[in-house]
Structure formats: structure tokens, C-alpha cells
Amino acid sequence: MAKLKDVAELAHVPMDVAFHALSGGDERVDDEVSRRVMRAAQALNYSLKITQIDIADMAGVAKGTVSYALNDSDLIKPETRQKVLDAAQTLGYSLNVTARNLRTNRAGVVGYSWHVADDPSRMNYLLDRFIYLLTTAAEAHHYHLLTFIQPQAGADRVYENLISTSRVDGFIISDVAYNDPRITRLSGMKAPFAAFGGMFVPDADFAYVDVDGKRGIELVVDHLLGQGHERIGLLTRHPGLPFSDAREAGYREAMQRAGLTVKEAWIAYTPNILEAASAAAHQVMSAKQRPTALICTHDLMTLGAKSYLDEIGLKMPDDVALAGYDDDPTSAFLGITSVRQPIEDLASTLFDILLGEINQTPQPQRQVVFTPDLVIRQSTLSR
């Protein structure tokens, strides 16, 4: 029976090139090479199906070595294991980490990745707090939390490496995206995981805990309407992330329910960076009919907006009301209204759900949604 190596040799190309040509997964393989590989595969009656034999051929090791390496055997030298893992990744091989292996190789470790912030010089208070509470929940169950930096590209492969080489029992992921490749990879590997975020992902079929951010922004809009505001502006992230899109939807729908027209000049998109948020506030407040109230979907944006309002001499709440999201201690100190997420309950619930995934005893509710609270302060109260 023909192997991928046979096809590559007949087509006079490396194995990884043959793999990408047959899988259609790399546009760097030019048309002439692709045709040559296809002809070789047809001549050998070969259909692409990667096995451990292919990994052995790619890594230049025996098939038995591949099995030991993928199961993290102490009999395999680290450099050999890495060669095997690199070959498996190159050929798109699913490690298929089964629940049996996870039970027998239990490490007492859960992985969580630090994400690169919009402004790396200023850490995210909410996620700092979340990590602390998650660590506390883990240690209460005799687990440790392993944090790591998630790269901008190829993030899903990092998870595969960790669970196969470091014997991590499972993962907690956050900042869930539409069609998130980490979820696809972890589900394919049958690796236990639970997410912070997921309710706004269409047809989500994974375990998660979330906070209804759409409802949180609706609470702010309703409060401002009650204070007599009708021209309400919004500072938010650029579209494309489920939680951020939901917050914008909450703003638009609450305004529409009140019979108010949303003017696009009242909305500005900005990264979560002080200087950028200040510029976004300038953009919104330069509208022909400028808003009498501003909502920011992150408290760091709120501080950037306040900086601009201070610069032009507008006072809260007399000249403009200002509200944020996440209830950062700095916002609380400055008397700024903000949406508070129940982060303590969220962290403990999330870890309980993850333990159910690890132990193959899923919680009755694998998808839990909390409702946030609005903490009203002087920045939005009419005098």
C-alpha cells in the first residue's frame, strides 16, 4: 500500500509539500507542483490519510518511536519527541488525546494563555482578577494553573504541544472568536477545555461560562434614558469579536426600543488603548449634534474618554454623562458608573465545569450565563 513518502518521492518533492498539495492547505505550493503530486498519487492509487507511519517517515524515526513520543513516554529523548511532534504538526495529524490517557497521565495542571493586550504596557484589571480567582479555584481542587503566552498565529498548535508534551489535563480559554481554531483543534483532539465566553458564538457546542454583555450595555442605556439623555454615544472595539459585537448590539437595540435613531457619528471604534480612546471620544464629541452621554465598552476606554473631556473642559455629569464596563478600581475611585461582572462566581463555576470535562462527568449545565450589574455613580447622575 502506498504511503505519502512514496508519493513525494515519485513527484520529486519533500513530504510536507506533497501533503499540502494533496490537502490544498498551502497556497505557496504552485500549480505545476500540485499537478505533479496529483499525478503521482493517482499513479500509486493513493488517498491522503495521515498515519503514524507517515509521521515516522517525516521525522526519520521508527513507527514505535512515534507512538511512545505521542504518549509522552519517558523512554524517548526530548529532542526525539520534539522531532515527532513537529512532524505530526506539519502533517496535520490529530493526536486524539483520549480521556483514558488523560486519566492515567493526570498532571494536576490546567493551562491558560495570556493574550497580547491592545496596549501591553497596561494590563487588563478584569483578566488579572480572573486569573487570580481561577488560580484560587484550581488550588482548592489540588490543581495548578499553567499560564503561557499565546502567539498571534498558529495558536491552536501551542495547545496541542502543551497537552502532549507537558501532560496538561485540560485548558481554559478566553477571548473566544467566531470559528475559533483553538476550539476546532481541542475538540478534534478530544482534549478537555472550558471557555470564558461563548454565548454569542452561533451554535456553540462546547462548555463555557459567560456574562451577558449585551444585557450589560442595555442596562447602561436604560439608566441614561432615565436620566433624560437621548443623544447617547458609544466607544467600542472594531467589529469581529463575539463579546464586542454583542455589546454594540445591546446599545443599538436599547436605543431603538426607546424610539431613538442611532446616528453613526455617535459611534467610534477603537482599540482598548488610552490614547486611541481619547481620539475616539474627540471623534464622537465632534458630531454636529454631539452626544450628552458616552458609553465605553471597556473601562480603559472610559479613562481615555475622560482624559479628552477634561482636556476640553467638559464636566461629568453636568456637561456629559460617562459610563464604562468592567468596574475597574480606577473608575470606581473617580466615581464613574460602570457595569460589574460577577467574576468571582464566574471563575469558580468555570473551573467546576472544566473538572467535569476532565473527569468525563459533565456538569448538568455545561453552558452557564451570568447577568451583570450596573454600579451607578456620580458620572451619570443628573443634578
mmCIF file of C-alpha atoms in Angstrom:
data_model
loop_
_atom_site.group_PDB
_atom_site.id
_atom_site.type_symbol
_atom_site.label_atom_id
_atom_site.label_comp_id
_atom_site.label_asym_id
_atom_site.label_seq_id
_atom_site.Cartn_x
_atom_site.Cartn_y
_atom_site.Cartn_z
ATOM 1 C CA MET A 1 0.000 0.000 0.000
ATOM 2 C CA ALA A 2 1.418 3.400 -0.997
ATOM 3 C CA LYS A 3 2.404 5.964 1.613
ATOM 4 C CA LEU A 4 2.752 9.713 1.469
ATOM 5 C CA LYS A 5 6.534 9.260 1.302
ATOM 6 C CA ASP A 6 6.123 7.175 -1.881
ATOM 7 C CA VAL A 7 4.051 9.924 -3.497
ATOM 8 C CA ALA A 8 6.605 12.560 -2.518
ATOM 9 C CA GLU A 9 9.484 10.533 -3.943
ATOM 10 C CA LEU A 10 7.661 9.845 -7.207
ATOM 11 C CA ALA A 11 6.812 13.558 -7.551
ATOM 12 C CA HIS A 12 10.351 14.558 -6.514
ATOM 13 C CA VAL A 13 9.144 16.857 -3.720
ATOM 14 C CA PRO A 14 9.532 16.878 0.094
ATOM 15 C CA MET A 15 6.828 15.121 2.127
ATOM 16 C CA ASP A 16 5.394 18.334 3.538
ATOM 17 C CA VAL A 17 4.982 19.756 0.030
ATOM 18 C CA ALA A 18 3.195 16.587 -1.084
ATOM 19 C CA PHE A 19 0.931 16.812 1.958
ATOM 20 C CA HIS A 20 -0.030 20.442 1.286
ATOM 21 C CA ALA A 21 -0.579 19.768 -2.405
ATOM 22 C CA LEU A 22 -2.946 16.896 -1.633
ATOM 23 C CA SER A 23 -4.754 18.691 1.183
ATOM 24 C CA GLY A 24 -4.996 22.008 -0.650
ATOM 25 C CA GLY A 25 -3.877 23.690 2.540
ATOM 26 C CA ASP A 26 -0.970 25.843 1.374
ATOM 27 C CA GLU A 27 -1.224 28.381 -1.418
ATOM 28 C CA ARG A 28 2.579 28.520 -1.585
ATOM 29 C CA VAL A 29 2.531 25.219 -3.493
ATOM 30 C CA ASP A 30 2.412 26.298 -7.127
ATOM 31 C CA ASP A 31 0.115 24.768 -9.717
ATOM 32 C CA GLU A 32 2.819 22.817 -11.546
ATOM 33 C CA VAL A 33 3.994 21.098 -8.345
ATOM 34 C CA SER A 34 0.405 20.366 -7.328
ATOM 35 C CA ARG A 35 -0.294 18.710 -10.670
ATOM 36 C CA ARG A 36 2.880 16.610 -10.370
ATOM 37 C CA VAL A 37 1.889 15.435 -6.890
ATOM 38 C CA MET A 38 -1.658 14.667 -8.010
ATOM 39 C CA ARG A 39 -0.375 12.581 -10.904
ATOM 40 C CA ALA A 40 1.931 10.656 -8.574
ATOM 41 C CA ALA A 41 -0.910 9.995 -6.118
ATOM 42 C CA GLN A 42 -3.144 8.786 -8.943
ATOM 43 C CA ALA A 43 -0.426 6.518 -10.304
ATOM 44 C CA LEU A 44 0.035 4.945 -6.874
ATOM 45 C CA ASN A 45 -3.725 4.824 -6.167
ATOM 46 C CA TYR A 46 -3.051 6.889 -3.027
ATOM 47 C CA SER A 47 -5.632 8.813 -0.993
ATOM 48 C CA LEU A 48 -4.434 11.231 1.671
ATOM 49 C CA LYS A 49 -4.801 9.799 5.156
ATOM 50 C CA ILE A 50 -2.001 10.636 7.584
ATOM 51 C CA THR A 51 -0.923 7.849 9.922
ATOM 52 C CA GLN A 52 1.836 7.349 12.452
ATOM 53 C CA ILE A 53 3.859 5.637 9.698
ATOM 54 C CA ASP A 54 3.840 8.945 7.789
ATOM 55 C CA ILE A 55 4.980 10.780 10.899
ATOM 56 C CA ALA A 56 7.778 8.247 11.352
ATOM 57 C CA ASP A 57 8.878 8.766 7.743
ATOM 58 C CA MET A 58 8.779 12.534 8.155
ATOM 59 C CA ALA A 59 10.690 12.525 11.442
ATOM 60 C CA GLY A 60 13.153 9.813 10.359
ATOM 61 C CA VAL A 61 12.316 7.512 13.280
ATOM 62 C CA ALA A 62 10.751 4.084 13.801
ATOM 63 C CA LYS A 63 6.954 3.790 13.995
ATOM 64 C CA GLY A 64 7.167 2.565 17.595
ATOM 65 C CA THR A 65 9.086 5.707 18.497
ATOM 66 C CA VAL A 66 6.195 7.818 17.223
ATOM 67 C CA SER A 67 3.722 6.030 19.476
ATOM 68 C CA TYR A 68 5.970 6.457 22.523
ATOM 69 C CA ALA A 69 6.604 10.130 21.715
ATOM 70 C CA LEU A 70 2.929 10.986 21.236
ATOM 71 C CA ASN A 71 2.117 9.335 24.553
ATOM 72 C CA ASP A 72 4.907 11.273 26.323
ATOM 73 C CA SER A 73 6.886 8.185 27.314
ATOM 74 C CA ASP A 74 9.968 8.769 29.478
ATOM 75 C CA LEU A 75 11.793 6.309 27.201
ATOM 76 C CA ILE A 76 12.012 8.945 24.464
ATOM 77 C CA LYS A 77 14.636 11.663 24.492
ATOM 78 C CA PRO A 78 13.207 15.211 24.491
ATOM 79 C CA GLU A 79 14.830 16.091 21.167
ATOM 80 C CA THR A 80 13.362 12.963 19.528
ATOM 81 C CA ARG A 81 9.933 13.706 20.972
ATOM 82 C CA GLN A 82 10.086 17.215 19.567
ATOM 83 C CA LYS A 83 11.025 15.900 16.115
ATOM 84 C CA VAL A 84 7.976 13.644 16.201
ATOM 85 C CA LEU A 85 5.676 16.421 17.391
ATOM 86 C CA ASP A 86 6.969 18.781 14.733
ATOM 87 C CA ALA A 87 6.347 16.151 12.061
ATOM 88 C CA ALA A 88 2.841 15.499 13.415
ATOM 89 C CA GLN A 89 2.023 19.206 13.295
ATOM 90 C CA THR A 90 3.431 19.619 9.786
ATOM 91 C CA LEU A 91 1.271 16.764 8.538
ATOM 92 C CA GLY A 92 -1.820 17.926 10.418
ATOM 93 C CA TYR A 93 -2.001 14.742 12.481
ATOM 94 C CA SER A 94 -4.611 14.766 15.249
ATOM 95 C CA LEU A 95 -3.170 13.449 18.482
ATOM 96 C CA ASN A 96 -6.632 12.294 19.560
ATOM 97 C CA VAL A 97 -5.848 12.667 23.258
ATOM 98 C CA THR A 98 -8.350 10.294 24.820
ATOM 99 C CA ALA A 99 -9.954 10.506 28.223
ATOM 100 C CA ARG A 100 -8.178 7.270 29.162
ATOM 101 C CA ASN A 101 -4.772 8.789 28.558
ATOM 102 C CA LEU A 102 -5.708 11.903 30.471
ATOM 103 C CA ARG A 103 -6.773 9.828 33.463
ATOM 104 C CA THR A 104 -3.676 7.684 33.540
ATOM 105 C CA ASN A 105 -1.306 10.599 32.922
ATOM 106 C CA ARG A 106 -3.055 13.091 35.208
ATOM 107 C CA ALA A 107 -0.765 16.037 35.821
ATOM 108 C CA GLY A 108 -2.890 18.173 38.123
ATOM 109 C CA VAL A 109 -2.245 21.114 35.780
ATOM 110 C CA VAL A 110 -4.643 23.271 33.776
ATOM 111 C CA GLY A 111 -3.399 25.568 31.019
ATOM 112 C CA TYR A 112 -4.455 29.165 30.420
ATOM 113 C CA SER A 113 -2.955 31.546 27.894
ATOM 114 C CA TRP A 114 -2.153 35.194 28.414
ATOM 115 C CA HIS A 115 -3.288 37.149 25.404
ATOM 116 C CA VAL A 116 -1.365 40.059 23.939
ATOM 117 C CA ALA A 117 -3.250 43.148 25.096
ATOM 118 C CA ASP A 118 -4.022 46.060 22.787
ATOM 119 C CA ASP A 119 -1.627 48.032 24.982
ATOM 120 C CA PRO A 120 0.901 45.605 26.555
ATOM 121 C CA SER A 121 2.149 48.358 28.884
ATOM 122 C CA ARG A 122 -1.212 48.363 30.723
ATOM 123 C CA MET A 123 -2.572 45.042 31.954
ATOM 124 C CA ASN A 124 -6.290 44.255 31.970
ATOM 125 C CA TYR A 125 -7.638 44.515 35.529
ATOM 126 C CA LEU A 126 -10.566 42.178 34.883
ATOM 127 C CA LEU A 127 -8.363 39.412 33.465
ATOM 128 C CA ASP A 128 -5.810 39.900 36.256
ATOM 129 C CA ARG A 129 -8.605 39.379 38.752
ATOM 130 C CA PHE A 130 -9.965 36.456 36.754
ATOM 131 C CA ILE A 131 -6.567 34.716 36.721
ATOM 132 C CA TYR A 132 -6.157 35.188 40.476
ATOM 133 C CA LEU A 133 -9.610 33.754 41.230
ATOM 134 C CA LEU A 134 -9.094 30.926 38.742
ATOM 135 C CA THR A 135 -5.823 30.017 40.470
ATOM 136 C CA THR A 136 -7.610 30.015 43.830
ATOM 137 C CA ALA A 137 -10.333 27.730 42.456
ATOM 138 C CA ALA A 138 -7.720 25.402 40.947
ATOM 139 C CA GLU A 139 -5.740 25.104 44.166
ATOM 140 C CA ALA A 140 -8.915 24.319 46.101
ATOM 141 C CA HIS A 141 -9.124 21.200 43.911
ATOM 142 C CA HIS A 142 -5.383 20.445 44.234
ATOM 143 C CA TYR A 143 -4.638 21.725 40.745
ATOM 144 C CA HIS A 144 -2.154 24.267 39.474
ATOM 145 C CA LEU A 145 -2.672 26.821 36.735
ATOM 146 C CA LEU A 146 -0.058 26.947 33.983
ATOM 147 C CA THR A 147 -0.091 30.275 32.150
ATOM 148 C CA PHE A 148 1.581 30.755 28.789
ATOM 149 C CA ILE A 149 1.770 33.354 26.061
ATOM 150 C CA GLN A 150 -0.476 32.647 23.099
ATOM 151 C CA PRO A 151 1.044 33.704 19.768
ATOM 152 C CA GLN A 152 -0.926 35.740 17.255
ATOM 153 C CA ALA A 153 -0.627 32.995 14.612
ATOM 154 C CA GLY A 154 -0.813 29.214 14.974
ATOM 155 C CA ALA A 155 -2.240 29.450 18.495
ATOM 156 C CA ASP A 156 -4.036 26.119 18.196
ATOM 157 C CA ARG A 157 -0.720 24.280 17.762
ATOM 158 C CA VAL A 158 0.575 25.622 21.073
ATOM 159 C CA TYR A 159 -2.318 23.934 22.854
ATOM 160 C CA GLU A 160 -1.561 20.656 21.091
ATOM 161 C CA ASN A 161 2.088 20.831 22.120
ATOM 162 C CA LEU A 162 1.263 21.542 25.755
ATOM 163 C CA ILE A 163 -1.232 18.754 26.210
ATOM 164 C CA SER A 164 1.035 16.204 24.536
ATOM 165 C CA THR A 165 4.400 17.204 25.986
ATOM 166 C CA SER A 166 3.603 18.789 29.335
ATOM 167 C CA ARG A 167 0.697 16.490 30.150
ATOM 168 C CA VAL A 168 -1.687 19.334 30.884
ATOM 169 C CA ASP A 169 -5.042 17.864 31.866
ATOM 170 C CA GLY A 170 -7.133 20.481 30.146
ATOM 171 C CA PHE A 171 -7.453 24.137 29.208
ATOM 172 C CA ILE A 172 -9.407 27.244 29.971
ATOM 173 C CA ILE A 173 -9.626 29.599 27.015
ATOM 174 C CA SER A 174 -10.911 33.164 26.763
ATOM 175 C CA ASP A 175 -11.422 35.815 24.087
ATOM 176 C CA VAL A 176 -13.368 33.264 22.077
ATOM 177 C CA ALA A 177 -13.657 34.199 18.391
ATOM 178 C CA TYR A 178 -16.075 33.193 15.663
ATOM 179 C CA ASN A 179 -14.869 29.892 14.140
ATOM 180 C CA ASP A 180 -12.140 29.814 16.786
ATOM 181 C CA PRO A 181 -9.344 27.457 15.580
ATOM 182 C CA ARG A 182 -8.470 26.549 19.181
ATOM 183 C CA ILE A 183 -11.932 25.105 19.710
ATOM 184 C CA THR A 184 -11.720 23.141 16.476
ATOM 185 C CA ARG A 185 -8.296 21.732 17.378
ATOM 186 C CA LEU A 186 -9.092 20.921 21.030
ATOM 187 C CA SER A 187 -12.406 19.288 20.100
ATOM 188 C CA GLY A 188 -10.674 17.224 17.426
ATOM 189 C CA MET A 189 -8.061 16.086 19.938
ATOM 190 C CA LYS A 190 -10.793 15.296 22.496
ATOM 191 C CA ALA A 191 -8.843 17.462 24.921
ATOM 192 C CA PRO A 192 -10.928 18.762 27.849
ATOM 193 C CA PHE A 193 -11.485 22.506 27.875
ATOM 194 C CA ALA A 194 -13.934 25.150 29.002
ATOM 195 C CA ALA A 195 -14.211 28.726 27.793
ATOM 196 C CA PHE A 196 -14.726 32.146 29.312
ATOM 197 C CA GLY A 197 -17.118 33.325 26.628
ATOM 198 C CA GLY A 198 -19.323 31.528 24.137
ATOM 199 C CA MET A 199 -22.947 32.642 24.429
ATOM 200 C CA PHE A 200 -22.642 34.876 21.370
ATOM 201 C CA VAL A 201 -20.940 32.240 19.206
ATOM 202 C CA PRO A 202 -23.531 30.745 16.837
ATOM 203 C CA ASP A 203 -24.328 27.068 17.527
ATOM 204 C CA ALA A 204 -21.721 26.826 20.317
ATOM 205 C CA ASP A 205 -21.414 23.164 21.328
ATOM 206 C CA PHE A 206 -18.602 23.469 23.885
ATOM 207 C CA ALA A 207 -18.511 24.052 27.634
ATOM 208 C CA TYR A 208 -18.407 27.691 28.681
ATOM 209 C CA VAL A 209 -19.258 30.330 31.235
ATOM 210 C CA ASP A 210 -20.193 33.794 30.047
ATOM 211 C CA VAL A 211 -21.613 37.111 31.153
ATOM 212 C CA ASP A 212 -24.422 38.679 29.131
ATOM 213 C CA GLY A 213 -22.549 41.723 27.866
ATOM 214 C CA LYS A 214 -25.400 42.674 25.590
ATOM 215 C CA ARG A 215 -27.654 42.989 28.615
ATOM 216 C CA GLY A 216 -24.943 44.915 30.456
ATOM 217 C CA ILE A 217 -24.893 47.680 27.841
ATOM 218 C CA GLU A 218 -28.695 47.698 27.725
ATOM 219 C CA LEU A 219 -28.667 48.428 31.461
ATOM 220 C CA VAL A 220 -26.431 51.449 30.858
ATOM 221 C CA VAL A 221 -28.579 52.807 28.030
ATOM 222 C CA ASP A 222 -31.773 52.373 30.054
ATOM 223 C CA HIS A 223 -30.192 54.173 33.018
ATOM 224 C CA LEU A 224 -29.082 57.092 30.835
ATOM 225 C CA LEU A 225 -32.518 57.312 29.228
ATOM 226 C CA GLY A 226 -33.967 57.533 32.718
ATOM 227 C CA GLN A 227 -31.650 60.456 33.394
ATOM 228 C CA GLY A 228 -33.116 62.297 30.423
ATOM 229 C CA HIS A 229 -30.438 61.585 27.794
ATOM 230 C CA GLU A 230 -31.442 60.898 24.198
ATOM 231 C CA ARG A 231 -28.176 61.619 22.389
ATOM 232 C CA ILE A 232 -26.018 58.754 23.650
ATOM 233 C CA GLY A 233 -22.643 57.915 22.099
ATOM 234 C CA LEU A 234 -20.687 54.643 22.118
ATOM 235 C CA LEU A 235 -16.965 53.856 22.150
ATOM 236 C CA THR A 236 -16.323 50.199 21.382
ATOM 237 C CA ARG A 237 -13.930 47.790 19.704
ATOM 238 C CA HIS A 238 -13.882 47.252 15.979
ATOM 239 C CA PRO A 239 -16.413 44.597 14.883
ATOM 240 C CA GLY A 240 -15.334 40.963 14.706
ATOM 241 C CA LEU A 241 -15.301 39.594 18.269
ATOM 242 C CA PRO A 242 -18.499 37.992 19.619
ATOM 243 C CA PHE A 243 -18.497 39.724 23.019
ATOM 244 C CA SER A 244 -17.737 43.127 21.488
ATOM 245 C CA ASP A 245 -20.320 42.775 18.736
ATOM 246 C CA ALA A 246 -22.889 41.826 21.381
ATOM 247 C CA ARG A 247 -22.207 44.972 23.394
ATOM 248 C CA GLU A 248 -22.714 47.148 20.332
ATOM 249 C CA ALA A 249 -25.926 45.239 19.551
ATOM 250 C CA GLY A 250 -27.143 45.925 23.091
ATOM 251 C CA TYR A 251 -26.619 49.656 22.571
ATOM 252 C CA ARG A 252 -28.370 49.749 19.212
ATOM 253 C CA GLU A 253 -31.340 47.654 20.316
ATOM 254 C CA ALA A 254 -31.892 49.599 23.548
ATOM 255 C CA MET A 255 -31.859 52.879 21.630
ATOM 256 C CA GLN A 256 -34.280 51.508 19.045
ATOM 257 C CA ARG A 257 -36.657 50.241 21.759
ATOM 258 C CA ALA A 258 -36.759 53.777 23.115
ATOM 259 C CA GLY A 259 -37.729 55.050 19.674
ATOM 260 C CA LEU A 260 -34.405 56.839 19.184
ATOM 261 C CA THR A 261 -32.429 56.924 15.961
ATOM 262 C CA VAL A 262 -28.796 55.915 16.301
ATOM 263 C CA LYS A 263 -26.574 58.346 14.432
ATOM 264 C CA GLU A 264 -23.453 56.619 13.143
ATOM 265 C CA ALA A 265 -21.454 59.739 14.067
ATOM 266 C CA TRP A 266 -22.175 58.874 17.714
ATOM 267 C CA ILE A 267 -20.270 55.560 17.424
ATOM 268 C CA ALA A 268 -16.484 55.301 17.285
ATOM 269 C CA TYR A 269 -14.415 52.114 17.046
ATOM 270 C CA THR A 270 -11.138 51.981 18.918
ATOM 271 C CA PRO A 271 -8.615 49.527 20.349
ATOM 272 C CA ASN A 272 -8.578 49.323 24.122
ATOM 273 C CA ILE A 273 -5.793 51.914 24.454
ATOM 274 C CA LEU A 274 -5.984 55.187 26.379
ATOM 275 C CA GLU A 275 -4.691 57.435 23.599
ATOM 276 C CA ALA A 276 -6.851 55.765 20.946
ATOM 277 C CA ALA A 277 -9.955 56.025 23.146
ATOM 278 C CA SER A 278 -9.243 59.714 23.730
ATOM 279 C CA ALA A 279 -9.097 60.226 19.961
ATOM 280 C CA ALA A 280 -12.338 58.243 19.560
ATOM 281 C CA ALA A 281 -14.031 60.459 22.147
ATOM 282 C CA HIS A 282 -12.879 63.503 20.182
ATOM 283 C CA GLN A 283 -14.405 61.982 17.039
ATOM 284 C CA VAL A 284 -17.785 61.355 18.684
ATOM 285 C CA MET A 285 -17.939 64.689 20.506
ATOM 286 C CA SER A 286 -17.216 66.470 17.227
ATOM 287 C CA ALA A 287 -20.524 65.304 15.757
ATOM 288 C CA LYS A 288 -22.869 68.037 14.516
ATOM 289 C CA GLN A 289 -25.275 67.072 17.304
ATOM 290 C CA ARG A 290 -22.838 65.871 19.906
ATOM 291 C CA PRO A 291 -23.967 63.316 22.497
ATOM 292 C CA THR A 292 -24.885 64.325 26.016
ATOM 293 C CA ALA A 293 -23.752 60.913 27.288
ATOM 294 C CA LEU A 294 -20.961 58.477 26.384
ATOM 295 C CA ILE A 295 -20.842 54.720 26.961
ATOM 296 C CA CYS A 296 -17.500 52.912 26.743
ATOM 297 C CA THR A 297 -17.423 49.112 26.429
ATOM 298 C CA HIS A 298 -14.215 48.860 28.496
ATOM 299 C CA ASP A 299 -13.137 50.948 31.491
ATOM 300 C CA LEU A 300 -9.749 51.688 29.948
ATOM 301 C CA MET A 301 -11.625 53.328 27.093
ATOM 302 C CA THR A 302 -13.595 55.239 29.701
ATOM 303 C CA LEU A 303 -10.417 56.674 31.184
ATOM 304 C CA GLY A 304 -9.206 57.677 27.726
ATOM 305 C CA ALA A 305 -12.539 59.367 27.051
ATOM 306 C CA LYS A 306 -12.424 61.185 30.388
ATOM 307 C CA SER A 307 -8.959 62.469 29.535
ATOM 308 C CA TYR A 308 -10.347 64.084 26.390
ATOM 309 C CA LEU A 309 -13.387 65.516 28.194
ATOM 310 C CA ASP A 310 -11.113 67.025 30.842
ATOM 311 C CA GLU A 311 -8.901 68.489 28.129
ATOM 312 C CA ILE A 312 -11.774 70.388 26.509
ATOM 313 C CA GLY A 313 -13.299 71.408 29.836
ATOM 314 C CA LEU A 314 -16.450 69.261 29.870
ATOM 315 C CA LYS A 315 -17.554 68.199 33.352
ATOM 316 C CA MET A 316 -19.256 64.965 34.460
ATOM 317 C CA PRO A 317 -22.214 64.719 34.672
ATOM 318 C CA ASP A 318 -23.283 68.326 34.050
ATOM 319 C CA ASP A 319 -21.890 68.620 30.501
ATOM 320 C CA VAL A 320 -21.711 64.959 29.560
ATOM 321 C CA ALA A 321 -22.505 61.710 31.363
ATOM 322 C CA LEU A 322 -19.872 58.975 31.166
ATOM 323 C CA ALA A 323 -20.223 55.228 31.795
ATOM 324 C CA GLY A 324 -17.952 52.238 31.335
ATOM 325 C CA TYR A 325 -17.741 48.458 31.570
ATOM 326 C CA ASP A 326 -15.849 46.121 33.982
ATOM 327 C CA ASP A 327 -15.894 48.316 37.125
ATOM 328 C CA ASP A 328 -12.155 48.919 37.230
ATOM 329 C CA PRO A 329 -10.938 50.257 40.650
ATOM 330 C CA THR A 330 -9.752 53.454 38.961
ATOM 331 C CA SER A 331 -13.213 54.080 37.548
ATOM 332 C CA ALA A 332 -14.708 53.399 40.969
ATOM 333 C CA PHE A 333 -12.266 55.866 42.570
ATOM 334 C CA LEU A 334 -13.202 58.542 40.003
ATOM 335 C CA GLY A 335 -16.929 57.998 40.556
ATOM 336 C CA ILE A 336 -17.642 56.608 37.089
ATOM 337 C CA THR A 337 -20.713 54.450 36.511
ATOM 338 C CA SER A 338 -19.721 51.007 35.233
ATOM 339 C CA VAL A 339 -21.016 47.504 34.508
ATOM 340 C CA ARG A 340 -19.771 44.947 37.015
ATOM 341 C CA GLN A 341 -19.306 41.296 36.051
ATOM 342 C CA PRO A 342 -19.664 38.596 38.777
ATOM 343 C CA ILE A 343 -16.080 37.481 38.211
ATOM 344 C CA GLU A 344 -15.815 35.503 41.479
ATOM 345 C CA ASP A 345 -18.804 33.296 40.657
ATOM 346 C CA LEU A 346 -17.667 33.059 37.050
ATOM 347 C CA ALA A 347 -14.182 31.758 37.892
ATOM 348 C CA SER A 348 -15.340 29.110 40.361
ATOM 349 C CA THR A 349 -18.168 27.909 38.104
ATOM 350 C CA LEU A 350 -15.841 27.731 35.119
ATOM 351 C CA PHE A 351 -13.337 25.565 36.970
ATOM 352 C CA ASP A 352 -16.096 23.225 38.186
ATOM 353 C CA ILE A 353 -17.278 22.828 34.599
ATOM 354 C CA LEU A 354 -13.739 22.117 33.416
ATOM 355 C CA LEU A 355 -13.273 19.436 36.089
ATOM 356 C CA GLY A 356 -16.417 17.752 34.797
ATOM 357 C CA GLU A 357 -14.910 17.747 31.305
ATOM 358 C CA ILE A 358 -11.594 16.348 32.581
ATOM 359 C CA ASN A 359 -13.237 13.613 34.657
ATOM 360 C CA GLN A 360 -15.759 12.716 31.944
ATOM 361 C CA THR A 361 -18.577 13.592 34.322
ATOM 362 C CA PRO A 362 -20.021 16.699 32.649
ATOM 363 C CA GLN A 363 -21.925 19.175 34.773
ATOM 364 C CA PRO A 364 -25.715 19.178 34.227
ATOM 365 C CA GLN A 365 -25.226 22.681 32.836
ATOM 366 C CA ARG A 366 -22.120 22.934 30.648
ATOM 367 C CA GLN A 367 -23.059 26.413 29.428
ATOM 368 C CA VAL A 368 -23.717 28.931 32.198
ATOM 369 C CA VAL A 369 -24.551 32.598 31.643
ATOM 370 C CA PHE A 370 -24.425 35.254 34.367
ATOM 371 C CA THR A 371 -26.168 38.622 34.318
ATOM 372 C CA PRO A 372 -24.020 41.674 35.120
ATOM 373 C CA ASP A 373 -24.958 44.547 37.448
ATOM 374 C CA LEU A 374 -24.837 48.267 36.824
ATOM 375 C CA VAL A 375 -22.971 50.212 39.515
ATOM 376 C CA ILE A 376 -24.347 53.758 39.324
ATOM 377 C CA ARG A 377 -22.068 56.601 40.411
ATOM 378 C CA GLN A 378 -21.918 60.380 40.100
ATOM 379 C CA SER A 379 -20.676 60.413 36.498
ATOM 380 C CA THR A 380 -24.180 59.691 35.181
ATOM 381 C CA LEU A 381 -26.485 61.116 37.874
ATOM 382 C CA SER A 382 -28.359 64.262 36.912
ATOM 383 C CA ARG A 383 -28.066 67.061 39.457
#
